[in-house]
XYZ file of C-alpha atoms in Angstrom:
594
model
C -1.265 -4.271 9.959
C -2.410 -5.749 6.071
C -3.020 -9.237 7.925
C -4.939 -8.442 10.957
C -6.993 -6.199 8.500
C -7.675 -9.271 6.563
C -8.563 -11.619 9.520
C -11.348 -8.678 10.326
C -12.846 -8.961 6.991
C -13.192 -12.541 7.535
C -15.838 -12.236 9.711
C -19.516 -11.822 8.704
C -20.225 -8.285 9.492
C -17.867 -5.510 9.438
C -19.574 -1.799 9.664
C -16.923 1.044 9.408
C -19.347 3.420 9.733
C -22.379 5.273 8.451
C -23.812 8.007 6.048
C -21.848 11.302 7.117
C -23.939 14.373 7.207
C -23.003 17.845 6.265
C -22.113 20.554 8.717
C -24.173 23.558 8.970
C -23.305 25.801 5.869
C -20.989 23.203 4.341
C -21.491 21.992 0.874
C -23.882 19.339 1.285
C -22.287 15.381 0.306
C -22.945 13.274 -2.491
C -25.711 11.113 -1.994
C -24.762 8.102 0.035
C -24.741 4.874 -2.260
C -24.428 1.070 -1.304
C -22.777 -0.954 -4.038
C -24.118 -4.570 -4.069
C -21.341 -6.937 -4.766
C -22.521 -10.324 -5.192
C -20.021 -13.119 -6.944
C -20.172 -16.678 -7.735
C -17.064 -18.316 -9.821
C -16.026 -15.263 -11.009
C -12.288 -15.350 -11.038
C -11.959 -14.614 -14.672
C -13.439 -11.214 -14.618
C -13.548 -10.128 -10.985
C -9.952 -8.400 -11.215
C -11.389 -5.959 -13.961
C -14.580 -5.688 -12.223
C -12.582 -4.656 -9.142
C -10.572 -2.287 -10.844
C -13.311 -0.501 -12.501
C -14.988 0.203 -9.206
C -11.756 1.367 -7.914
C -11.959 3.866 -10.336
C -15.252 5.338 -10.172
C -15.406 8.783 -9.572
C -17.370 9.481 -6.619
C -16.051 9.582 -2.733
C -15.669 6.472 -1.100
C -16.692 7.661 1.919
C -20.365 8.208 0.262
C -20.418 4.423 -0.604
C -20.673 1.657 1.040
C -19.698 -2.276 0.109
C -21.899 -5.381 0.503
C -20.030 -8.100 -0.416
C -21.448 -11.879 -0.887
C -19.914 -14.774 -2.482
C -21.207 -18.415 -2.232
C -20.979 -21.806 -4.065
C -17.296 -20.913 -5.664
C -15.404 -23.607 -7.023
C -12.444 -21.402 -8.345
C -10.751 -18.581 -6.462
C -13.451 -16.052 -6.417
C -13.574 -15.817 -2.307
C -10.013 -15.318 -1.818
C -9.609 -12.499 -4.562
C -12.115 -10.730 -2.493
C -10.654 -11.131 0.853
C -7.749 -9.761 -0.765
C -9.240 -6.582 -2.569
C -11.173 -5.810 0.735
C -8.262 -6.098 2.784
C -6.349 -3.722 0.512
C -9.348 -0.843 -0.104
C -12.054 -1.745 2.477
C -10.973 0.907 4.688
C -11.839 3.772 2.371
C -15.211 2.900 1.964
C -17.700 4.266 4.672
C -19.026 0.747 5.432
C -18.250 -2.431 4.697
C -20.398 -5.695 4.753
C -18.987 -9.027 3.923
C -21.010 -11.737 3.788
C -18.892 -15.266 2.513
C -19.887 -18.591 2.416
C -17.904 -21.781 3.631
C -17.277 -24.889 1.374
C -17.594 -25.144 -2.092
C -20.983 -26.912 -2.968
C -23.613 -27.069 -5.517
C -27.736 -26.555 -5.294
C -29.648 -29.342 -5.631
C -30.219 -30.568 -9.084
C -27.402 -28.420 -10.613
C -25.696 -29.935 -13.202
C -22.744 -27.311 -13.534
C -21.357 -23.957 -12.334
C -23.909 -21.767 -15.107
C -27.001 -24.076 -14.806
C -29.412 -22.193 -12.867
C -31.880 -23.989 -10.699
C -35.110 -22.524 -9.080
C -33.227 -22.981 -5.985
C -30.089 -21.041 -7.287
C -32.815 -18.182 -8.420
C -34.276 -18.282 -5.000
C -30.687 -17.765 -3.168
C -29.765 -14.810 -5.329
C -33.111 -13.179 -4.965
C -32.637 -13.542 -0.912
C -29.190 -12.234 -1.049
C -30.391 -8.613 -3.071
C -33.123 -8.667 -0.672
C -30.404 -8.805 1.935
C -28.602 -6.393 0.336
C -31.492 -3.880 -0.330
C -32.562 -4.403 3.217
C -29.177 -3.149 4.424
C -28.984 -0.500 2.018
C -32.415 1.154 3.727
C -31.399 0.312 6.945
C -28.014 2.159 6.659
C -29.698 5.218 5.349
C -28.221 5.152 1.817
C -29.941 7.078 -0.782
C -29.332 4.644 -3.580
C -28.068 1.118 -4.207
C -26.496 -0.074 -7.236
C -26.289 -3.394 -8.232
C -23.812 -4.275 -10.591
C -23.011 -7.997 -11.661
C -19.192 -9.261 -11.443
C -18.779 -9.570 -15.091
C -20.236 -5.983 -15.769
C -17.535 -3.890 -15.991
C -18.163 0.179 -15.518
C -14.996 1.407 -17.746
C -16.726 4.873 -17.832
C -15.604 6.493 -14.342
C -18.434 8.690 -14.502
C -21.292 6.295 -14.656
C -22.198 6.425 -10.944
C -22.130 10.089 -11.059
C -24.279 10.043 -14.328
C -26.855 7.719 -13.105
C -27.194 9.796 -9.777
C -27.778 12.778 -11.211
C -30.882 11.586 -13.473
C -32.896 11.194 -10.210
C -34.837 8.330 -11.807
C -35.883 5.488 -9.333
C -34.731 2.898 -11.420
C -31.917 3.417 -13.623
C -29.574 1.299 -15.762
C -26.384 2.383 -18.071
C -26.743 0.543 -21.246
C -23.838 -1.749 -21.627
C -22.226 -3.099 -24.738
C -21.467 -6.934 -25.367
C -20.059 -9.072 -27.575
C -23.186 -9.302 -29.651
C -26.761 -7.595 -29.544
C -27.525 -8.618 -26.200
C -27.379 -5.696 -23.257
C -28.887 -5.173 -19.734
C -32.529 -3.917 -20.944
C -35.655 -5.013 -22.419
C -37.863 -2.710 -24.734
C -40.778 -5.213 -24.400
C -42.556 -7.549 -22.179
C -45.297 -10.177 -22.930
C -48.092 -10.220 -20.424
C -46.855 -13.507 -19.183
C -43.438 -12.042 -18.313
C -41.394 -13.180 -21.442
C -39.196 -11.383 -23.564
C -41.286 -9.787 -26.538
C -39.350 -8.009 -29.443
C -39.717 -4.250 -30.521
C -38.963 -1.891 -32.944
C -37.123 0.091 -30.528
C -34.760 -2.138 -29.363
C -32.071 -1.924 -31.870
C -32.000 1.492 -32.644
C -31.725 2.157 -28.772
C -28.687 -0.868 -28.537
C -27.201 0.839 -31.725
C -27.070 4.180 -30.172
C -29.082 5.381 -33.091
C -31.589 6.883 -30.865
C -29.850 8.626 -27.730
C -31.138 9.436 -24.429
C -32.657 7.972 -21.189
C -35.731 5.870 -22.238
C -38.338 4.308 -20.324
C -38.287 0.537 -20.324
C -40.168 -2.217 -18.806
C -37.037 -4.184 -17.443
C -33.430 -3.582 -16.718
C -31.385 -5.957 -15.269
C -27.453 -7.130 -14.495
C -26.242 -3.241 -13.534
C -28.761 -0.666 -12.359
C -29.136 2.011 -9.773
C -32.443 2.195 -7.425
C -33.310 5.241 -5.568
C -34.217 4.553 -1.543
C -35.335 8.321 -1.705
C -38.319 8.014 -4.323
C -41.406 7.116 -2.055
C -42.705 4.327 -4.335
C -39.456 2.327 -4.243
C -40.077 1.355 -1.003
C -42.415 -1.485 -2.238
C -39.848 -2.573 -4.581
C -38.668 -6.093 -3.347
C -36.596 -9.300 -4.953
C -37.814 -11.893 -2.295
C -40.540 -12.796 -1.497
C -42.208 -12.402 -4.723
C -44.907 -9.896 -5.152
C -48.097 -11.694 -3.769
C -49.986 -11.730 -7.244
C -46.811 -12.786 -8.918
C -47.212 -15.573 -11.641
C -44.335 -15.293 -14.020
C -41.280 -16.996 -14.301
C -39.059 -17.461 -11.425
C -36.102 -15.443 -12.036
C -34.885 -12.242 -10.496
C -34.651 -9.755 -12.973
C -38.514 -10.705 -13.940
C -39.340 -10.612 -10.181
C -37.999 -7.209 -10.238
C -39.631 -6.136 -13.303
C -43.004 -7.225 -11.911
C -42.636 -5.672 -8.473
C -41.506 -2.330 -10.528
C -44.519 -2.772 -12.409
C -46.883 -3.479 -9.610
C -45.521 -0.463 -7.801
C -46.026 1.909 -10.603
C -42.068 2.387 -10.408
C -40.598 3.781 -14.166
C -37.968 2.235 -15.069
C -35.345 3.563 -17.488
C -31.931 2.799 -19.815
C -29.089 5.597 -20.661
C -27.467 5.014 -23.688
C -25.866 8.593 -24.472
C -22.032 7.517 -23.289
C -20.396 4.412 -23.740
C -20.815 3.138 -19.930
C -18.881 -0.412 -19.824
C -19.442 -3.934 -20.960
C -21.298 -7.119 -19.706
C -20.171 -10.520 -20.747
C -22.697 -12.683 -22.619
C -23.437 -15.692 -20.534
C -22.937 -19.198 -21.634
C -25.275 -22.105 -21.942
C -26.295 -24.215 -18.997
C -23.722 -27.197 -20.186
C -21.015 -25.033 -20.533
C -18.297 -24.301 -18.072
C -15.960 -21.590 -16.691
C -13.546 -22.182 -19.063
C -16.420 -20.956 -22.118
C -17.051 -17.725 -20.084
C -13.084 -17.007 -19.650
C -12.892 -17.518 -23.127
C -16.106 -15.109 -23.644
C -15.156 -12.583 -21.269
C -11.028 -12.497 -22.960
C -13.048 -11.591 -26.376
C -14.974 -8.829 -24.039
C -11.748 -7.439 -22.808
C -10.294 -7.408 -26.679
C -13.688 -5.437 -27.693
C -12.670 -3.117 -24.899
C -9.252 -2.392 -26.209
C -11.084 -1.151 -29.617
C -13.809 0.347 -28.731
C -12.772 1.933 -25.389
C -12.602 2.853 -22.985
C -10.387 0.028 -22.155
C -10.864 -2.587 -18.929
C -8.104 -2.414 -16.394
C -7.443 -5.121 -13.698
C -7.147 -3.890 -10.384
C -3.686 -3.985 -9.134
C -4.653 -5.118 -5.636
C -5.772 -8.824 -6.848
C -3.384 -11.650 -7.382
C -4.157 -12.850 -10.762
C -2.668 -16.150 -12.360
C 0.382 -15.820 -14.499
C -0.194 -15.577 -18.272
C 1.895 -18.172 -20.350
C 2.074 -16.378 -23.905
C 3.558 -18.561 -26.427
C 3.948 -18.712 -30.622
C 0.909 -21.268 -30.528
C 2.650 -23.484 -32.803
C 4.188 -21.184 -35.389
C 7.968 -20.273 -36.128
C 7.262 -16.638 -35.535
C 4.281 -14.376 -34.940
C 5.071 -10.737 -36.710
C 2.795 -7.835 -36.055
C 3.329 -5.065 -38.622
C 2.997 -1.748 -36.746
C 3.763 2.102 -37.411
C 6.342 3.668 -34.885
C 4.234 6.718 -35.007
C 0.971 4.792 -34.472
C 1.854 4.057 -30.558
C -1.826 3.650 -29.300
C -2.371 0.829 -32.106
C 0.786 -0.579 -31.358
C -0.298 -0.743 -27.736
C -3.907 -1.996 -28.338
C -2.475 -5.044 -30.524
C 0.162 -6.292 -28.078
C -2.461 -6.118 -25.312
C -4.682 -8.025 -27.335
C -2.217 -10.607 -28.167
C -1.271 -10.700 -24.504
C -4.436 -11.461 -23.238
C -4.744 -14.464 -25.631
C -1.582 -15.801 -24.284
C 0.034 -15.030 -27.755
C 3.791 -13.924 -28.118
C 4.067 -11.674 -30.901
C 6.878 -9.827 -32.267
C 6.908 -5.967 -33.587
C 8.161 -5.289 -36.854
C 8.485 -1.594 -37.451
C 6.620 -0.484 -40.844
C 8.218 1.160 -43.460
C 6.100 4.593 -43.064
C 5.327 5.772 -46.589
C 5.691 9.650 -45.482
C 9.303 8.978 -45.221
C 9.758 7.832 -48.531
C 10.919 9.948 -51.691
C 11.901 8.854 -55.177
C 15.900 8.544 -54.232
C 14.679 5.489 -51.885
C 12.375 3.999 -54.151
C 14.938 4.184 -57.009
C 17.942 2.557 -54.483
C 15.250 -0.377 -53.151
C 14.455 -1.030 -57.238
C 10.757 -0.080 -56.873
C 8.690 0.854 -59.604
C 5.267 0.795 -60.776
C 3.192 -1.828 -62.022
C 2.492 -0.355 -65.759
C -1.150 0.937 -65.824
C -2.040 0.136 -62.506
C -4.947 2.053 -60.959
C -7.055 1.522 -58.078
C -10.112 -0.461 -59.093
C -12.559 2.371 -57.597
C -11.081 5.758 -57.742
C -8.604 5.203 -60.320
C -5.716 6.991 -58.456
C -2.168 5.564 -58.742
C -0.094 3.706 -55.914
C 0.217 5.634 -52.881
C 3.366 6.134 -50.326
C 1.310 4.453 -47.991
C 0.725 1.300 -50.040
C 4.481 1.122 -51.188
C 5.009 1.217 -47.284
C 2.897 -1.346 -46.113
C 3.777 -3.802 -49.559
C 7.712 -3.181 -48.182
C 6.798 -3.898 -44.715
C 5.157 -7.486 -45.678
C 7.926 -7.925 -48.307
C 10.598 -7.533 -45.420
C 8.763 -10.253 -43.375
C 8.693 -12.589 -46.508
C 12.731 -12.045 -46.700
C 12.906 -13.070 -43.125
C 11.064 -16.198 -43.552
C 13.279 -17.200 -46.431
C 16.251 -16.022 -44.724
C 15.636 -17.824 -41.775
C 13.953 -20.784 -43.140
C 10.756 -20.772 -41.084
C 8.406 -23.170 -42.027
C 4.998 -21.377 -41.160
C 4.309 -17.870 -39.544
C 1.497 -15.756 -38.818
C 1.311 -12.028 -39.689
C -0.496 -9.564 -38.372
C -1.299 -5.704 -38.909
C -2.082 -3.542 -36.272
C -5.671 -2.740 -36.883
C -7.123 -6.333 -36.402
C -10.530 -6.998 -34.698
C -10.170 -10.429 -33.348
C -13.058 -12.963 -33.527
C -14.647 -14.647 -30.320
C -12.210 -17.700 -29.397
C -9.825 -16.394 -31.634
C -6.699 -18.492 -30.267
C -8.211 -21.862 -29.807
C -10.229 -21.478 -33.240
C -6.913 -20.811 -35.167
C -5.063 -23.922 -33.200
C -7.575 -25.912 -34.360
C -7.681 -24.691 -37.842
C -4.205 -25.274 -38.073
C -4.406 -28.926 -36.647
C -7.249 -29.956 -38.988
C -4.998 -28.895 -41.825
C -2.209 -30.934 -41.061
C -4.372 -33.787 -40.432
C -5.947 -33.481 -43.827
C -2.081 -33.049 -44.961
C -3.494 -30.043 -47.352
C -0.293 -28.385 -49.276
C -0.855 -24.942 -48.534
C 1.010 -21.275 -48.993
C -0.889 -18.988 -47.572
C -4.177 -19.109 -45.649
C -6.529 -15.626 -45.068
C -7.680 -15.179 -41.411
C -9.035 -11.651 -42.308
C -9.821 -10.050 -45.733
C -12.432 -8.454 -47.633
C -14.367 -11.169 -49.774
C -15.038 -9.690 -53.534
C -17.007 -12.735 -54.864
C -17.570 -14.944 -51.768
C -20.653 -16.910 -53.653
C -18.022 -18.429 -56.344
C -15.348 -19.422 -53.376
C -15.232 -23.438 -52.962
C -15.400 -25.322 -49.658
C -12.111 -27.535 -49.082
C -13.399 -31.363 -48.983
C -12.665 -32.503 -45.457
C -12.065 -29.315 -43.829
C -15.650 -27.294 -43.007
C -13.323 -24.553 -41.831
C -11.413 -23.353 -44.897
C -12.499 -22.333 -48.686
C -10.395 -21.919 -51.507
C -9.538 -18.144 -51.532
C -10.773 -15.924 -54.693
C -10.375 -12.177 -55.120
C -9.727 -10.549 -51.896
C -8.609 -7.262 -50.739
C -6.701 -6.741 -47.195
C -3.641 -8.264 -45.503
C -4.683 -7.828 -41.862
C -4.111 -11.270 -40.789
C -2.950 -14.433 -42.895
C -0.839 -17.469 -42.357
C 2.431 -18.063 -44.609
C 4.592 -20.791 -45.401
C 8.175 -21.033 -46.034
C 7.139 -22.077 -49.667
C 4.675 -19.522 -49.972
C 7.458 -16.901 -49.182
C 9.833 -18.365 -51.406
C 7.032 -17.878 -54.218
C 6.099 -14.471 -53.644
C 9.880 -13.134 -53.339
C 10.336 -15.390 -56.936
C 8.293 -13.023 -58.925
C 10.187 -9.995 -58.082
C 7.416 -7.806 -57.184
C 9.240 -4.740 -56.169
C 10.029 -3.942 -59.889
C 6.467 -3.984 -60.679
C 4.436 -2.950 -57.648
C 0.808 -2.705 -56.963
C -0.901 -2.666 -53.557
C 0.257 -6.153 -51.566
C -3.626 -7.328 -51.307
C -3.628 -6.681 -55.241
C -0.599 -8.586 -55.458
C -1.277 -11.778 -53.562
C -4.885 -12.667 -55.612
C -2.614 -12.313 -58.763
C -0.069 -14.692 -57.309
C -3.059 -17.427 -56.812
C -4.323 -16.442 -60.246
C -7.707 -14.755 -58.918
C -7.004 -11.533 -59.965
C -9.665 -10.332 -62.548
C -7.071 -8.120 -64.452
C -5.523 -10.051 -67.131
C -3.325 -7.278 -67.802
C -1.381 -7.404 -64.111
C -1.268 -10.847 -64.102
C 0.641 -11.033 -67.476
C 3.415 -9.576 -65.816
C 3.940 -12.650 -62.859
C 4.743 -16.076 -63.772
C 4.013 -19.069 -62.285
C 0.753 -17.493 -60.507
C 0.617 -20.776 -58.554
C 0.448 -20.095 -54.734
C -1.897 -22.285 -53.292
C -3.866 -19.832 -51.080
C -6.937 -20.711 -48.757
C -9.271 -18.550 -46.307
C -10.385 -19.297 -42.730
C -14.426 -19.563 -42.917
C -15.854 -17.736 -41.035
C -13.281 -15.553 -40.761
C -11.153 -14.995 -37.660
C -10.073 -11.185 -37.747
C -11.693 -8.205 -39.387
C -10.776 -4.266 -39.319
C -11.163 -2.535 -36.116
C -12.709 0.083 -38.050
C -13.976 0.714 -41.702
C -14.345 4.233 -43.869
C -17.166 5.924 -42.497
C -16.530 5.027 -38.897
C -15.659 7.739 -36.534
C -12.457 6.210 -35.444
C -11.295 5.044 -39.122
C -7.948 5.883 -39.942
C -5.635 4.603 -42.898
C -2.049 4.969 -44.027
C -2.364 3.832 -46.982
C -5.618 5.632 -48.355
C -4.378 9.397 -46.652
C -1.338 9.763 -48.871
C 0.592 11.121 -51.521
C 1.076 9.350 -55.023
C 3.987 7.411 -54.985
C 6.146 9.542 -57.288
C 4.907 12.754 -55.528
C 7.667 14.301 -53.166
C 5.773 17.297 -52.373
C 5.113 15.828 -48.648
C 1.380 16.456 -49.499
C -1.186 14.306 -47.803
C -4.277 13.492 -49.692
C -7.395 11.357 -48.438
C -8.395 9.215 -51.254
C -12.436 8.972 -50.742
C -13.114 7.388 -53.815
C -11.754 3.721 -53.288
C -14.520 1.173 -51.792
C -11.539 -1.305 -50.457
C -12.006 0.070 -46.922
C -16.142 0.164 -46.408
C -18.010 -2.423 -44.830
C -19.003 -5.276 -47.229
C -21.841 -6.900 -46.438
C -20.350 -10.114 -45.331
C -17.504 -8.215 -43.263
C -17.542 -10.262 -39.903
C -18.060 -7.376 -37.472
C -19.404 -3.960 -36.824
C -17.617 -1.134 -34.950
C -19.269 -2.231 -32.047
C -18.057 -5.958 -32.723
C -20.989 -7.492 -32.810
C -22.415 -9.581 -36.007
C -24.207 -7.102 -38.166
C -26.554 -9.804 -39.127
C -29.160 -10.051 -36.597
C -30.783 -13.314 -35.425
C -34.272 -13.404 -33.375
C -32.574 -14.285 -30.249
C -29.245 -12.034 -30.721
C -30.916 -9.350 -27.747
C -31.402 -12.010 -25.423
């Protein structure tokens, strides 16, 4: 049965029905919507794109699929055929318009190079989908690029409810780039405005009229004025750049059709396009990073179960072990971290963190834990917390295992890491360069809070590395066997302070001379990646921020009470921190939104 259905889908056209009208006295059906699915070389994103379509909370018998794929050099066509064979009969209608053998456009230099011929071909496809939707009697047509993932399953219902002639759900990305413009020049080029960043950052929320939306947007076919809208041929008076998104923006302007973008919900994600000279592997790397961002900010992407995907082959990427410190009572953080590593094909091993809430004075005495005399948090003045004791003991257990097993180099993560773009390859390259330069090292920070970055010195011959200065956080670092031996030899449990204060003491960069006097030798050879490859998922002040070290009782308090220590600034976002809570750089550049 499945094979016969697949054979039918190989035909250029398959109509399964037309919009069904409500019977007299029955509840009126939801508007009929055509989903325009245009895919080219989308193997890396298509499973997640299709998975998002499957989960849209909208009756499939009120939707038609208009599917076209062309000029592929990957497995896009086979993926779409497989998916349509599994779910196509659920929809009111299916148009299947595949192209045959892979080919390039004239003068096309690669799969990400956009020529005039390629723009025209895309415009013709979109026009064909629009013409079908009108002829089929649809109320709306939804255009959604195959690297735009609608993780919010209410997106289509919400857009239909707005009853705007053209409306887009604002999508998040790895940068300030999104699927709308707030300004356009008289020549049809992008114009920067004061409204863009507050809209993109959701500092103002709602639905706003804008001159252009693209990539994912809904067009009402009920509205009389939208009957004049077209992608191809362009308007007779058109003189703007020959690009499908600008041609459509001009058509809306010429027809007097208002265009809106809505940002009051998190609707989904869009991949930042690569440059013309880059290839599909670069686009895949970008998309993996987008998957990781969705795991942090939510809702997470989920791939379709009806599509066969290439098997992942996780490895330890040159390390003897990769540890993930995670509290058992924080399963969502553990699951997110393991999913992130899996997406990057990194093999991590969970180490159950020592839970500070389970510690008491008797246990600490048995372990030989005592407070460093005179220690106070540098900002709040509080003493050590049980959460900080648990954190230290968790890292300490890893250092012990490194020495016991004789592991030459290991990678250590906490479970609240937000990874930088292309994390795996950048880390592999860094470690390769360190090996080539034969740099003696004990510890390399991958993520930290820099206290005095202007005082840090670059390592000669290693542009991606600096000599580490006083730092906070231990969310991601590389440790050598010799480094672990040095840390253990200092016997830190007898004079404990937070682990992120202990490490700078060991490489002699802590500003408190009294603390340092308790430890000798202080000869840990510590460096840091520059730019950093990891940051916290959230910071103090973010709605989703959670800290088991800052929300904890004092180390010698057995009452079980929890105190939220708001005075410490360690968990606040610093001016040089890698990313904001939405994943993008906080330092705007003129073209970030393009």
